[in-house]
Protein backbone atom coordinates (compact mmCIF):
# COMPACT_ATOMS: atom_id res chain seq x y z
CA UNK A 1 0.00 0.00 0.00
CA UNK A 2 1.35 3.43 -0.99
CA UNK A 3 0.94 6.15 1.59
CA UNK A 4 0.65 9.60 0.06
CA UNK A 5 3.15 12.09 1.51
CA UNK A 6 0.49 14.53 2.72
CA UNK A 7 0.55 16.04 6.14
CA UNK A 8 -2.59 17.38 7.80
CA UNK A 9 -2.42 20.20 10.25
CA UNK A 10 -4.72 22.71 11.88
CA UNK A 11 -5.03 26.35 10.88
CA UNK A 12 -6.49 29.52 12.30
CA UNK A 13 -7.15 30.92 8.82
CA UNK A 14 -10.76 31.67 7.94
CA UNK A 15 -12.39 29.30 5.45
CA UNK A 16 -15.58 29.47 3.40
CA UNK A 17 -17.66 26.90 1.55
CA UNK A 18 -19.21 29.60 -0.63
CA UNK A 19 -16.20 30.71 -2.62
CA UNK A 20 -18.25 30.53 -5.82
CA UNK A 21 -20.02 33.74 -4.78
CA UNK A 22 -16.76 35.60 -5.36
CA UNK A 23 -17.29 35.21 -9.11
CA UNK A 24 -20.78 36.74 -8.88
CA UNK A 25 -19.52 39.60 -6.73
CA UNK A 26 -16.65 40.31 -9.12
CA UNK A 27 -19.04 40.30 -12.09
CA UNK A 28 -21.34 42.82 -10.40
CA UNK A 29 -18.35 44.99 -9.62
CA UNK A 30 -16.96 44.88 -13.16
CA UNK A 31 -20.39 45.88 -14.52
CA UNK A 32 -20.58 48.74 -12.02
CA UNK A 33 -24.01 47.34 -11.19
CA UNK A 34 -24.15 48.94 -7.75
CA UNK A 35 -23.58 52.43 -9.12
CA UNK A 36 -26.27 51.95 -11.76
CA UNK A 37 -28.77 50.64 -9.18
CA UNK A 38 -28.18 53.63 -6.91
CA UNK A 39 -28.76 56.00 -9.83
CA UNK A 40 -32.18 54.48 -10.56
CA UNK A 41 -33.72 53.68 -7.16
CA UNK A 42 -34.83 56.07 -4.38
CA UNK A 43 -32.12 56.68 -1.79
CA UNK A 44 -32.56 55.96 1.94
CA UNK A 45 -34.07 58.64 4.10
CA UNK A 46 -31.03 58.84 6.39
CA UNK A 47 -27.27 58.39 5.99
CA UNK A 48 -27.46 55.36 8.27
CA UNK A 49 -29.73 53.41 5.92
CA UNK A 50 -28.56 50.89 3.32
CA UNK A 51 -28.27 52.03 -0.27
CA UNK A 52 -30.57 50.28 -2.80
CA UNK A 53 -27.54 48.51 -4.31
CA UNK A 54 -26.83 46.80 -0.98
CA UNK A 55 -30.33 45.31 -0.85
CA UNK A 56 -30.34 44.14 -4.48
CA UNK A 57 -26.79 42.79 -4.51
CA UNK A 58 -27.50 40.93 -1.25
CA UNK A 59 -30.57 39.33 -2.86
CA UNK A 60 -28.49 38.37 -5.92
CA UNK A 61 -25.86 36.72 -3.73
CA UNK A 62 -28.59 34.91 -1.79
CA UNK A 63 -30.17 33.52 -4.96
CA UNK A 64 -26.84 32.21 -6.23
CA UNK A 65 -26.15 30.79 -2.77
CA UNK A 66 -29.36 28.75 -3.05
CA UNK A 67 -31.53 30.67 -0.60
CA UNK A 68 -35.29 30.13 -0.56
CA UNK A 69 -36.29 32.49 2.26
CA UNK A 70 -35.27 35.95 3.42
CA UNK A 71 -34.09 34.40 6.69
CA UNK A 72 -31.41 32.58 4.68
CA UNK A 73 -29.44 35.83 4.57
CA UNK A 74 -27.96 34.64 7.85
CA UNK A 75 -25.84 32.23 5.80
CA UNK A 76 -23.99 35.24 4.45
CA UNK A 77 -23.78 36.95 7.84
CA UNK A 78 -22.10 33.84 9.28
CA UNK A 79 -19.47 33.68 6.51
CA UNK A 80 -16.79 35.90 8.04
CA UNK A 81 -14.17 34.85 5.48
CA UNK A 82 -16.48 35.61 2.55
CA UNK A 83 -17.57 38.94 4.01
CA UNK A 84 -13.93 39.90 4.48
CA UNK A 85 -12.89 39.02 0.93
CA UNK A 86 -15.91 40.83 -0.54
CA UNK A 87 -15.14 43.87 1.56
CA UNK A 88 -18.59 43.82 3.16
CA UNK A 89 -18.76 45.26 6.66
CA UNK A 90 -22.47 44.65 7.17
CA UNK A 91 -25.49 43.34 5.31
CA UNK A 92 -29.20 43.93 5.90
CA UNK A 93 -31.04 41.38 8.02
CA UNK A 94 -34.13 39.50 6.84
CA UNK A 95 -36.51 42.04 8.40
CA UNK A 96 -34.76 44.94 6.62
CA UNK A 97 -34.82 43.07 3.29
CA UNK A 98 -38.54 42.38 3.64
CA UNK A 99 -39.33 45.96 4.63
CA UNK A 100 -37.39 47.35 1.64
CA UNK A 101 -39.07 44.97 -0.82
CA UNK A 102 -42.52 45.89 0.48
CA UNK A 103 -41.66 49.58 0.27
CA UNK A 104 -40.45 49.22 -3.31
CA UNK A 105 -43.65 47.35 -4.15
CA UNK A 106 -45.58 50.51 -3.28
CA UNK A 107 -43.07 52.93 -4.82
CA UNK A 108 -44.47 54.34 -8.12
CA UNK A 109 -41.03 54.71 -9.73
CA UNK A 110 -39.68 51.31 -8.67
CA UNK A 111 -41.11 49.37 -11.63
CA UNK A 112 -39.32 51.53 -14.19
CA UNK A 113 -36.15 51.45 -12.08
CA UNK A 114 -36.15 47.63 -12.04
CA UNK A 115 -36.52 47.56 -15.81
CA UNK A 116 -33.76 50.09 -16.46
CA UNK A 117 -31.36 48.07 -14.30
CA UNK A 118 -32.39 44.84 -16.03
CA UNK A 119 -31.94 46.52 -19.41
CA UNK A 120 -28.34 47.31 -18.45
CA UNK A 121 -27.72 43.67 -17.49
CA UNK A 122 -29.30 42.43 -20.73
CA UNK A 123 -27.20 44.80 -22.79
CA UNK A 124 -24.03 43.38 -21.23
CA UNK A 125 -25.16 39.77 -21.69
CA UNK A 126 -26.24 40.20 -25.32
CA UNK A 127 -22.95 41.74 -26.50
CA UNK A 128 -24.73 43.99 -29.01
CA UNK A 129 -26.77 41.13 -30.47
CA UNK A 130 -29.77 42.61 -32.28
CA UNK A 131 -32.06 39.65 -32.99
CA UNK A 132 -33.36 37.63 -30.04
CA UNK A 133 -35.77 34.81 -29.29
CA UNK A 134 -38.39 35.47 -26.62
CA UNK A 135 -39.65 32.52 -24.57
CA UNK A 136 -42.63 33.23 -22.33
CA UNK A 137 -44.27 30.87 -19.87
CA UNK A 138 -46.01 30.90 -16.51
CA UNK A 139 -43.85 29.89 -13.56
CA UNK A 140 -45.49 28.55 -10.41
CA UNK A 141 -44.44 29.89 -7.00
CA UNK A 142 -45.76 27.76 -4.14
CA UNK A 143 -46.62 29.90 -1.10
CA UNK A 144 -48.16 29.26 2.30
CA UNK A 145 -49.80 32.67 2.57
CA UNK A 146 -53.48 32.62 3.48
CA UNK A 147 -54.37 34.94 0.58
CA UNK A 148 -52.59 32.76 -2.00
CA UNK A 149 -54.92 31.22 -4.59
CA UNK A 150 -54.99 27.65 -5.91
CA UNK A 151 -53.00 27.11 -9.12
CA UNK A 152 -53.91 24.67 -11.89
CA UNK A 153 -51.17 22.43 -10.46
CA UNK A 154 -53.28 22.14 -7.28
CA UNK A 155 -50.93 24.16 -5.08
CA UNK A 156 -51.52 27.41 -3.24
CA UNK A 157 -49.34 30.16 -4.61
CA UNK A 158 -48.76 32.51 -7.52
CA UNK A 159 -48.34 32.08 -11.27
CA UNK A 160 -46.26 34.96 -12.69
CA UNK A 161 -45.63 35.14 -16.42
CA UNK A 162 -41.91 35.21 -17.15
CA UNK A 163 -40.16 36.23 -20.37
CA UNK A 164 -36.68 34.86 -21.17
CA UNK A 165 -34.16 35.72 -23.87
CA UNK A 166 -33.26 32.27 -25.17
CA UNK A 167 -29.82 33.21 -26.50
CA UNK A 168 -28.45 34.22 -23.10
CA UNK A 169 -30.96 32.62 -20.66
CA UNK A 170 -31.70 36.03 -19.17
CA UNK A 171 -35.08 37.24 -17.91
CA UNK A 172 -36.38 40.26 -19.79
CA UNK A 173 -39.51 40.72 -17.72
CA UNK A 174 -42.04 39.27 -15.29
CA UNK A 175 -45.74 39.93 -14.77
CA UNK A 176 -46.77 38.94 -11.24
CA UNK A 177 -50.09 37.08 -11.24
CA UNK A 178 -52.36 35.35 -8.75
CA UNK A 179 -52.27 31.57 -8.67
CA UNK A 180 -55.73 31.23 -10.18
CA UNK A 181 -55.01 33.62 -13.08
CA UNK A 182 -55.66 32.09 -16.50
CA UNK A 183 -52.33 31.25 -18.24
CA UNK A 184 -53.67 32.78 -21.48
CA UNK A 185 -54.47 36.14 -19.85
CA UNK A 186 -53.05 39.25 -21.57
CA UNK A 187 -50.14 37.42 -23.19
CA UNK A 188 -50.04 39.72 -26.21
CA UNK A 189 -49.88 42.74 -23.91
CA UNK A 190 -47.04 41.01 -22.05
CA UNK A 191 -45.10 40.50 -25.28
CA UNK A 192 -45.60 44.11 -26.38
CA UNK A 193 -44.69 45.47 -22.97
CA UNK A 194 -41.37 43.66 -22.69
CA UNK A 195 -40.34 44.42 -26.25
CA UNK A 196 -40.04 48.01 -25.02
CA UNK A 197 -37.56 47.02 -22.31
CA UNK A 198 -35.09 45.32 -24.61
CA UNK A 199 -31.79 47.19 -25.08
CA UNK A 200 -31.69 49.80 -27.84
CA UNK A 201 -31.38 48.41 -31.40
CA UNK A 202 -32.53 44.98 -30.17
CA UNK A 203 -35.78 43.38 -31.26
CA UNK A 204 -37.71 40.11 -31.04
CA UNK A 205 -37.04 37.98 -34.11
CA UNK A 206 -38.68 34.79 -32.82
CA UNK A 207 -41.34 33.92 -30.25
CA UNK A 208 -41.85 30.61 -28.45
CA UNK A 209 -44.87 29.97 -26.24
CA UNK A 210 -47.01 27.02 -25.17
CA UNK A 211 -50.71 26.56 -25.86
CA UNK A 212 -51.55 29.58 -23.66
CA UNK A 213 -50.31 31.66 -26.58
CA UNK A 214 -52.46 29.92 -29.21
CA UNK A 215 -54.52 33.05 -29.81
CA UNK A 216 -55.52 34.73 -33.05
CA UNK A 217 -54.36 38.18 -31.94
CA UNK A 218 -50.87 36.88 -31.05
CA UNK A 219 -50.50 35.11 -34.39
CA UNK A 220 -51.69 38.21 -36.28
CA UNK A 221 -49.29 40.41 -34.32
CA UNK A 222 -46.37 38.16 -35.17
CA UNK A 223 -47.32 38.06 -38.87
CA UNK A 224 -47.68 41.83 -39.02
CA UNK A 225 -44.30 42.43 -37.35
CA UNK A 226 -42.31 39.69 -39.15
CA UNK A 227 -41.82 37.70 -35.94
CA UNK A 228 -41.26 34.00 -36.46
CA UNK A 229 -43.15 31.91 -33.95
CA UNK A 230 -43.52 28.42 -32.53
CA UNK A 231 -46.79 28.09 -30.63
CA UNK A 232 -48.03 24.83 -29.18
CA UNK A 233 -51.62 24.00 -30.03
CA UNK A 234 -53.88 21.12 -29.10
CA UNK A 235 -54.56 18.89 -32.08
CA UNK A 236 -58.13 18.99 -33.40
CA UNK A 237 -59.88 18.21 -36.67
CA UNK A 238 -59.48 21.78 -37.98
CA UNK A 239 -55.72 21.77 -37.45
CA UNK A 240 -55.41 18.29 -38.94
CA UNK A 241 -57.27 19.45 -42.05
CA UNK A 242 -55.06 22.54 -42.34
CA UNK A 243 -51.87 20.49 -42.04
CA UNK A 244 -53.15 18.05 -44.61
CA UNK A 245 -53.79 20.90 -47.07
CA UNK A 246 -50.20 22.10 -46.71
CA UNK A 247 -48.61 18.74 -47.50
GROMACS .gro file of C-alpha atoms in nm:
model
  247
    1UNK     CA    1   0.000   0.000   0.000
    2UNK     CA    2   0.135   0.343  -0.099
    3UNK     CA    3   0.094   0.615   0.159
    4UNK     CA    4   0.065   0.960   0.006
    5UNK     CA    5   0.315   1.209   0.151
    6UNK     CA    6   0.049   1.453   0.272
    7UNK     CA    7   0.055   1.604   0.614
    8UNK     CA    8  -0.259   1.738   0.780
    9UNK     CA    9  -0.242   2.020   1.025
   10UNK     CA   10  -0.472   2.271   1.188
   11UNK     CA   11  -0.503   2.635   1.088
   12UNK     CA   12  -0.649   2.952   1.230
   13UNK     CA   13  -0.715   3.092   0.882
   14UNK     CA   14  -1.076   3.167   0.794
   15UNK     CA   15  -1.239   2.930   0.545
   16UNK     CA   16  -1.558   2.947   0.340
   17UNK     CA   17  -1.766   2.690   0.155
   18UNK     CA   18  -1.921   2.960  -0.063
   19UNK     CA   19  -1.620   3.071  -0.262
   20UNK     CA   20  -1.825   3.053  -0.582
   21UNK     CA   21  -2.002   3.374  -0.478
   22UNK     CA   22  -1.676   3.560  -0.536
   23UNK     CA   23  -1.729   3.521  -0.911
   24UNK     CA   24  -2.078   3.674  -0.888
   25UNK     CA   25  -1.952   3.960  -0.673
   26UNK     CA   26  -1.665   4.031  -0.912
   27UNK     CA   27  -1.904   4.030  -1.209
   28UNK     CA   28  -2.134   4.282  -1.040
   29UNK     CA   29  -1.835   4.499  -0.962
   30UNK     CA   30  -1.696   4.488  -1.316
   31UNK     CA   31  -2.039   4.588  -1.452
   32UNK     CA   32  -2.058   4.874  -1.202
   33UNK     CA   33  -2.401   4.734  -1.119
   34UNK     CA   34  -2.415   4.894  -0.775
   35UNK     CA   35  -2.358   5.243  -0.912
   36UNK     CA   36  -2.627   5.195  -1.176
   37UNK     CA   37  -2.877   5.064  -0.918
   38UNK     CA   38  -2.818   5.363  -0.691
   39UNK     CA   39  -2.876   5.600  -0.983
   40UNK     CA   40  -3.218   5.448  -1.056
   41UNK     CA   41  -3.372   5.368  -0.716
   42UNK     CA   42  -3.483   5.607  -0.438
   43UNK     CA   43  -3.212   5.668  -0.179
   44UNK     CA   44  -3.256   5.596   0.194
   45UNK     CA   45  -3.407   5.864   0.410
   46UNK     CA   46  -3.103   5.884   0.639
   47UNK     CA   47  -2.727   5.839   0.599
   48UNK     CA   48  -2.746   5.536   0.827
   49UNK     CA   49  -2.973   5.341   0.592
   50UNK     CA   50  -2.856   5.089   0.332
   51UNK     CA   51  -2.827   5.203  -0.027
   52UNK     CA   52  -3.057   5.028  -0.280
   53UNK     CA   53  -2.754   4.851  -0.431
   54UNK     CA   54  -2.683   4.680  -0.098
   55UNK     CA   55  -3.033   4.531  -0.085
   56UNK     CA   56  -3.034   4.414  -0.448
   57UNK     CA   57  -2.679   4.279  -0.451
   58UNK     CA   58  -2.750   4.093  -0.125
   59UNK     CA   59  -3.057   3.933  -0.286
   60UNK     CA   60  -2.849   3.837  -0.592
   61UNK     CA   61  -2.586   3.672  -0.373
   62UNK     CA   62  -2.859   3.491  -0.179
   63UNK     CA   63  -3.017   3.352  -0.496
   64UNK     CA   64  -2.684   3.221  -0.623
   65UNK     CA   65  -2.615   3.079  -0.277
   66UNK     CA   66  -2.936   2.875  -0.305
   67UNK     CA   67  -3.153   3.067  -0.060
   68UNK     CA   68  -3.529   3.013  -0.056
   69UNK     CA   69  -3.629   3.249   0.226
   70UNK     CA   70  -3.527   3.595   0.342
   71UNK     CA   71  -3.409   3.440   0.669
   72UNK     CA   72  -3.141   3.258   0.468
   73UNK     CA   73  -2.944   3.583   0.457
   74UNK     CA   74  -2.796   3.464   0.785
   75UNK     CA   75  -2.584   3.223   0.580
   76UNK     CA   76  -2.399   3.524   0.445
   77UNK     CA   77  -2.378   3.695   0.784
   78UNK     CA   78  -2.210   3.384   0.928
   79UNK     CA   79  -1.947   3.368   0.651
   80UNK     CA   80  -1.679   3.590   0.804
   81UNK     CA   81  -1.417   3.485   0.548
   82UNK     CA   82  -1.648   3.561   0.255
   83UNK     CA   83  -1.757   3.894   0.401
   84UNK     CA   84  -1.393   3.990   0.448
   85UNK     CA   85  -1.289   3.902   0.093
   86UNK     CA   86  -1.591   4.083  -0.054
   87UNK     CA   87  -1.514   4.387   0.156
   88UNK     CA   88  -1.859   4.382   0.316
   89UNK     CA   89  -1.876   4.526   0.666
   90UNK     CA   90  -2.247   4.465   0.717
   91UNK     CA   91  -2.549   4.334   0.531
   92UNK     CA   92  -2.920   4.393   0.590
   93UNK     CA   93  -3.104   4.138   0.802
   94UNK     CA   94  -3.413   3.950   0.684
   95UNK     CA   95  -3.651   4.204   0.840
   96UNK     CA   96  -3.476   4.494   0.662
   97UNK     CA   97  -3.482   4.307   0.329
   98UNK     CA   98  -3.854   4.238   0.364
   99UNK     CA   99  -3.933   4.596   0.463
  100UNK     CA  100  -3.739   4.735   0.164
  101UNK     CA  101  -3.907   4.497  -0.082
  102UNK     CA  102  -4.252   4.589   0.048
  103UNK     CA  103  -4.166   4.958   0.027
  104UNK     CA  104  -4.045   4.922  -0.331
  105UNK     CA  105  -4.365   4.735  -0.415
  106UNK     CA  106  -4.558   5.051  -0.328
  107UNK     CA  107  -4.307   5.293  -0.482
  108UNK     CA  108  -4.447   5.434  -0.812
  109UNK     CA  109  -4.103   5.471  -0.973
  110UNK     CA  110  -3.968   5.131  -0.867
  111UNK     CA  111  -4.111   4.937  -1.163
  112UNK     CA  112  -3.932   5.153  -1.419
  113UNK     CA  113  -3.615   5.145  -1.208
  114UNK     CA  114  -3.615   4.763  -1.204
  115UNK     CA  115  -3.652   4.756  -1.581
  116UNK     CA  116  -3.376   5.009  -1.646
  117UNK     CA  117  -3.136   4.807  -1.430
  118UNK     CA  118  -3.239   4.484  -1.603
  119UNK     CA  119  -3.194   4.652  -1.941
  120UNK     CA  120  -2.834   4.731  -1.845
  121UNK     CA  121  -2.772   4.367  -1.749
  122UNK     CA  122  -2.930   4.243  -2.073
  123UNK     CA  123  -2.720   4.480  -2.279
  124UNK     CA  124  -2.403   4.338  -2.123
  125UNK     CA  125  -2.516   3.977  -2.169
  126UNK     CA  126  -2.624   4.020  -2.532
  127UNK     CA  127  -2.295   4.174  -2.650
  128UNK     CA  128  -2.473   4.399  -2.901
  129UNK     CA  129  -2.677   4.113  -3.047
  130UNK     CA  130  -2.977   4.261  -3.228
  131UNK     CA  131  -3.206   3.965  -3.299
  132UNK     CA  132  -3.336   3.763  -3.004
  133UNK     CA  133  -3.577   3.481  -2.929
  134UNK     CA  134  -3.839   3.547  -2.662
  135UNK     CA  135  -3.965   3.252  -2.457
  136UNK     CA  136  -4.263   3.323  -2.233
  137UNK     CA  137  -4.427   3.087  -1.987
  138UNK     CA  138  -4.601   3.090  -1.651
  139UNK     CA  139  -4.385   2.989  -1.356
  140UNK     CA  140  -4.549   2.855  -1.041
  141UNK     CA  141  -4.444   2.989  -0.700
  142UNK     CA  142  -4.576   2.776  -0.414
  143UNK     CA  143  -4.662   2.990  -0.110
  144UNK     CA  144  -4.816   2.926   0.230
  145UNK     CA  145  -4.980   3.267   0.257
  146UNK     CA  146  -5.348   3.262   0.348
  147UNK     CA  147  -5.437   3.494   0.058
  148UNK     CA  148  -5.259   3.276  -0.200
  149UNK     CA  149  -5.492   3.122  -0.459
  150UNK     CA  150  -5.499   2.765  -0.591
  151UNK     CA  151  -5.300   2.711  -0.912
  152UNK     CA  152  -5.391   2.467  -1.189
  153UNK     CA  153  -5.117   2.243  -1.046
  154UNK     CA  154  -5.328   2.214  -0.728
  155UNK     CA  155  -5.093   2.416  -0.508
  156UNK     CA  156  -5.152   2.741  -0.324
  157UNK     CA  157  -4.934   3.016  -0.461
  158UNK     CA  158  -4.876   3.251  -0.752
  159UNK     CA  159  -4.834   3.208  -1.127
  160UNK     CA  160  -4.626   3.496  -1.269
  161UNK     CA  161  -4.563   3.514  -1.642
  162UNK     CA  162  -4.191   3.521  -1.715
  163UNK     CA  163  -4.016   3.623  -2.037
  164UNK     CA  164  -3.668   3.486  -2.117
  165UNK     CA  165  -3.416   3.572  -2.387
  166UNK     CA  166  -3.326   3.227  -2.517
  167UNK     CA  167  -2.982   3.321  -2.650
  168UNK     CA  168  -2.845   3.422  -2.310
  169UNK     CA  169  -3.096   3.262  -2.066
  170UNK     CA  170  -3.170   3.603  -1.917
  171UNK     CA  171  -3.508   3.724  -1.791
  172UNK     CA  172  -3.638   4.026  -1.979
  173UNK     CA  173  -3.951   4.072  -1.772
  174UNK     CA  174  -4.204   3.927  -1.529
  175UNK     CA  175  -4.574   3.993  -1.477
  176UNK     CA  176  -4.677   3.894  -1.124
  177UNK     CA  177  -5.009   3.708  -1.124
  178UNK     CA  178  -5.236   3.535  -0.875
  179UNK     CA  179  -5.227   3.157  -0.867
  180UNK     CA  180  -5.573   3.123  -1.018
  181UNK     CA  181  -5.501   3.362  -1.308
  182UNK     CA  182  -5.566   3.209  -1.650
  183UNK     CA  183  -5.233   3.125  -1.824
  184UNK     CA  184  -5.367   3.278  -2.148
  185UNK     CA  185  -5.447   3.614  -1.985
  186UNK     CA  186  -5.305   3.925  -2.157
  187UNK     CA  187  -5.014   3.742  -2.319
  188UNK     CA  188  -5.004   3.972  -2.621
  189UNK     CA  189  -4.988   4.274  -2.391
  190UNK     CA  190  -4.704   4.101  -2.205
  191UNK     CA  191  -4.510   4.050  -2.528
  192UNK     CA  192  -4.560   4.411  -2.638
  193UNK     CA  193  -4.469   4.547  -2.297
  194UNK     CA  194  -4.137   4.366  -2.269
  195UNK     CA  195  -4.034   4.442  -2.625
  196UNK     CA  196  -4.004   4.801  -2.502
  197UNK     CA  197  -3.756   4.702  -2.231
  198UNK     CA  198  -3.509   4.532  -2.461
  199UNK     CA  199  -3.179   4.719  -2.508
  200UNK     CA  200  -3.169   4.980  -2.784
  201UNK     CA  201  -3.138   4.841  -3.140
  202UNK     CA  202  -3.253   4.498  -3.017
  203UNK     CA  203  -3.578   4.338  -3.126
  204UNK     CA  204  -3.771   4.011  -3.104
  205UNK     CA  205  -3.704   3.798  -3.411
  206UNK     CA  206  -3.868   3.479  -3.282
  207UNK     CA  207  -4.134   3.392  -3.025
  208UNK     CA  208  -4.185   3.061  -2.845
  209UNK     CA  209  -4.487   2.997  -2.624
  210UNK     CA  210  -4.701   2.702  -2.517
  211UNK     CA  211  -5.071   2.656  -2.586
  212UNK     CA  212  -5.155   2.958  -2.366
  213UNK     CA  213  -5.031   3.166  -2.658
  214UNK     CA  214  -5.246   2.992  -2.921
  215UNK     CA  215  -5.452   3.305  -2.981
  216UNK     CA  216  -5.552   3.473  -3.305
  217UNK     CA  217  -5.436   3.818  -3.194
  218UNK     CA  218  -5.087   3.688  -3.105
  219UNK     CA  219  -5.050   3.511  -3.439
  220UNK     CA  220  -5.169   3.821  -3.628
  221UNK     CA  221  -4.929   4.041  -3.432
  222UNK     CA  222  -4.637   3.816  -3.517
  223UNK     CA  223  -4.732   3.806  -3.887
  224UNK     CA  224  -4.768   4.183  -3.902
  225UNK     CA  225  -4.430   4.243  -3.735
  226UNK     CA  226  -4.231   3.969  -3.915
  227UNK     CA  227  -4.182   3.770  -3.594
  228UNK     CA  228  -4.126   3.400  -3.646
  229UNK     CA  229  -4.315   3.191  -3.395
  230UNK     CA  230  -4.352   2.842  -3.253
  231UNK     CA  231  -4.679   2.809  -3.063
  232UNK     CA  232  -4.803   2.483  -2.918
  233UNK     CA  233  -5.162   2.400  -3.003
  234UNK     CA  234  -5.388   2.112  -2.910
  235UNK     CA  235  -5.456   1.889  -3.208
  236UNK     CA  236  -5.813   1.899  -3.340
  237UNK     CA  237  -5.988   1.821  -3.667
  238UNK     CA  238  -5.948   2.178  -3.798
  239UNK     CA  239  -5.572   2.177  -3.745
  240UNK     CA  240  -5.541   1.829  -3.894
  241UNK     CA  241  -5.727   1.945  -4.205
  242UNK     CA  242  -5.506   2.254  -4.234
  243UNK     CA  243  -5.187   2.049  -4.204
  244UNK     CA  244  -5.315   1.805  -4.461
  245UNK     CA  245  -5.379   2.090  -4.707
  246UNK     CA  246  -5.020   2.210  -4.671
  247UNK     CA  247  -4.861   1.874  -4.750
   0.00000   0.00000   0.00000
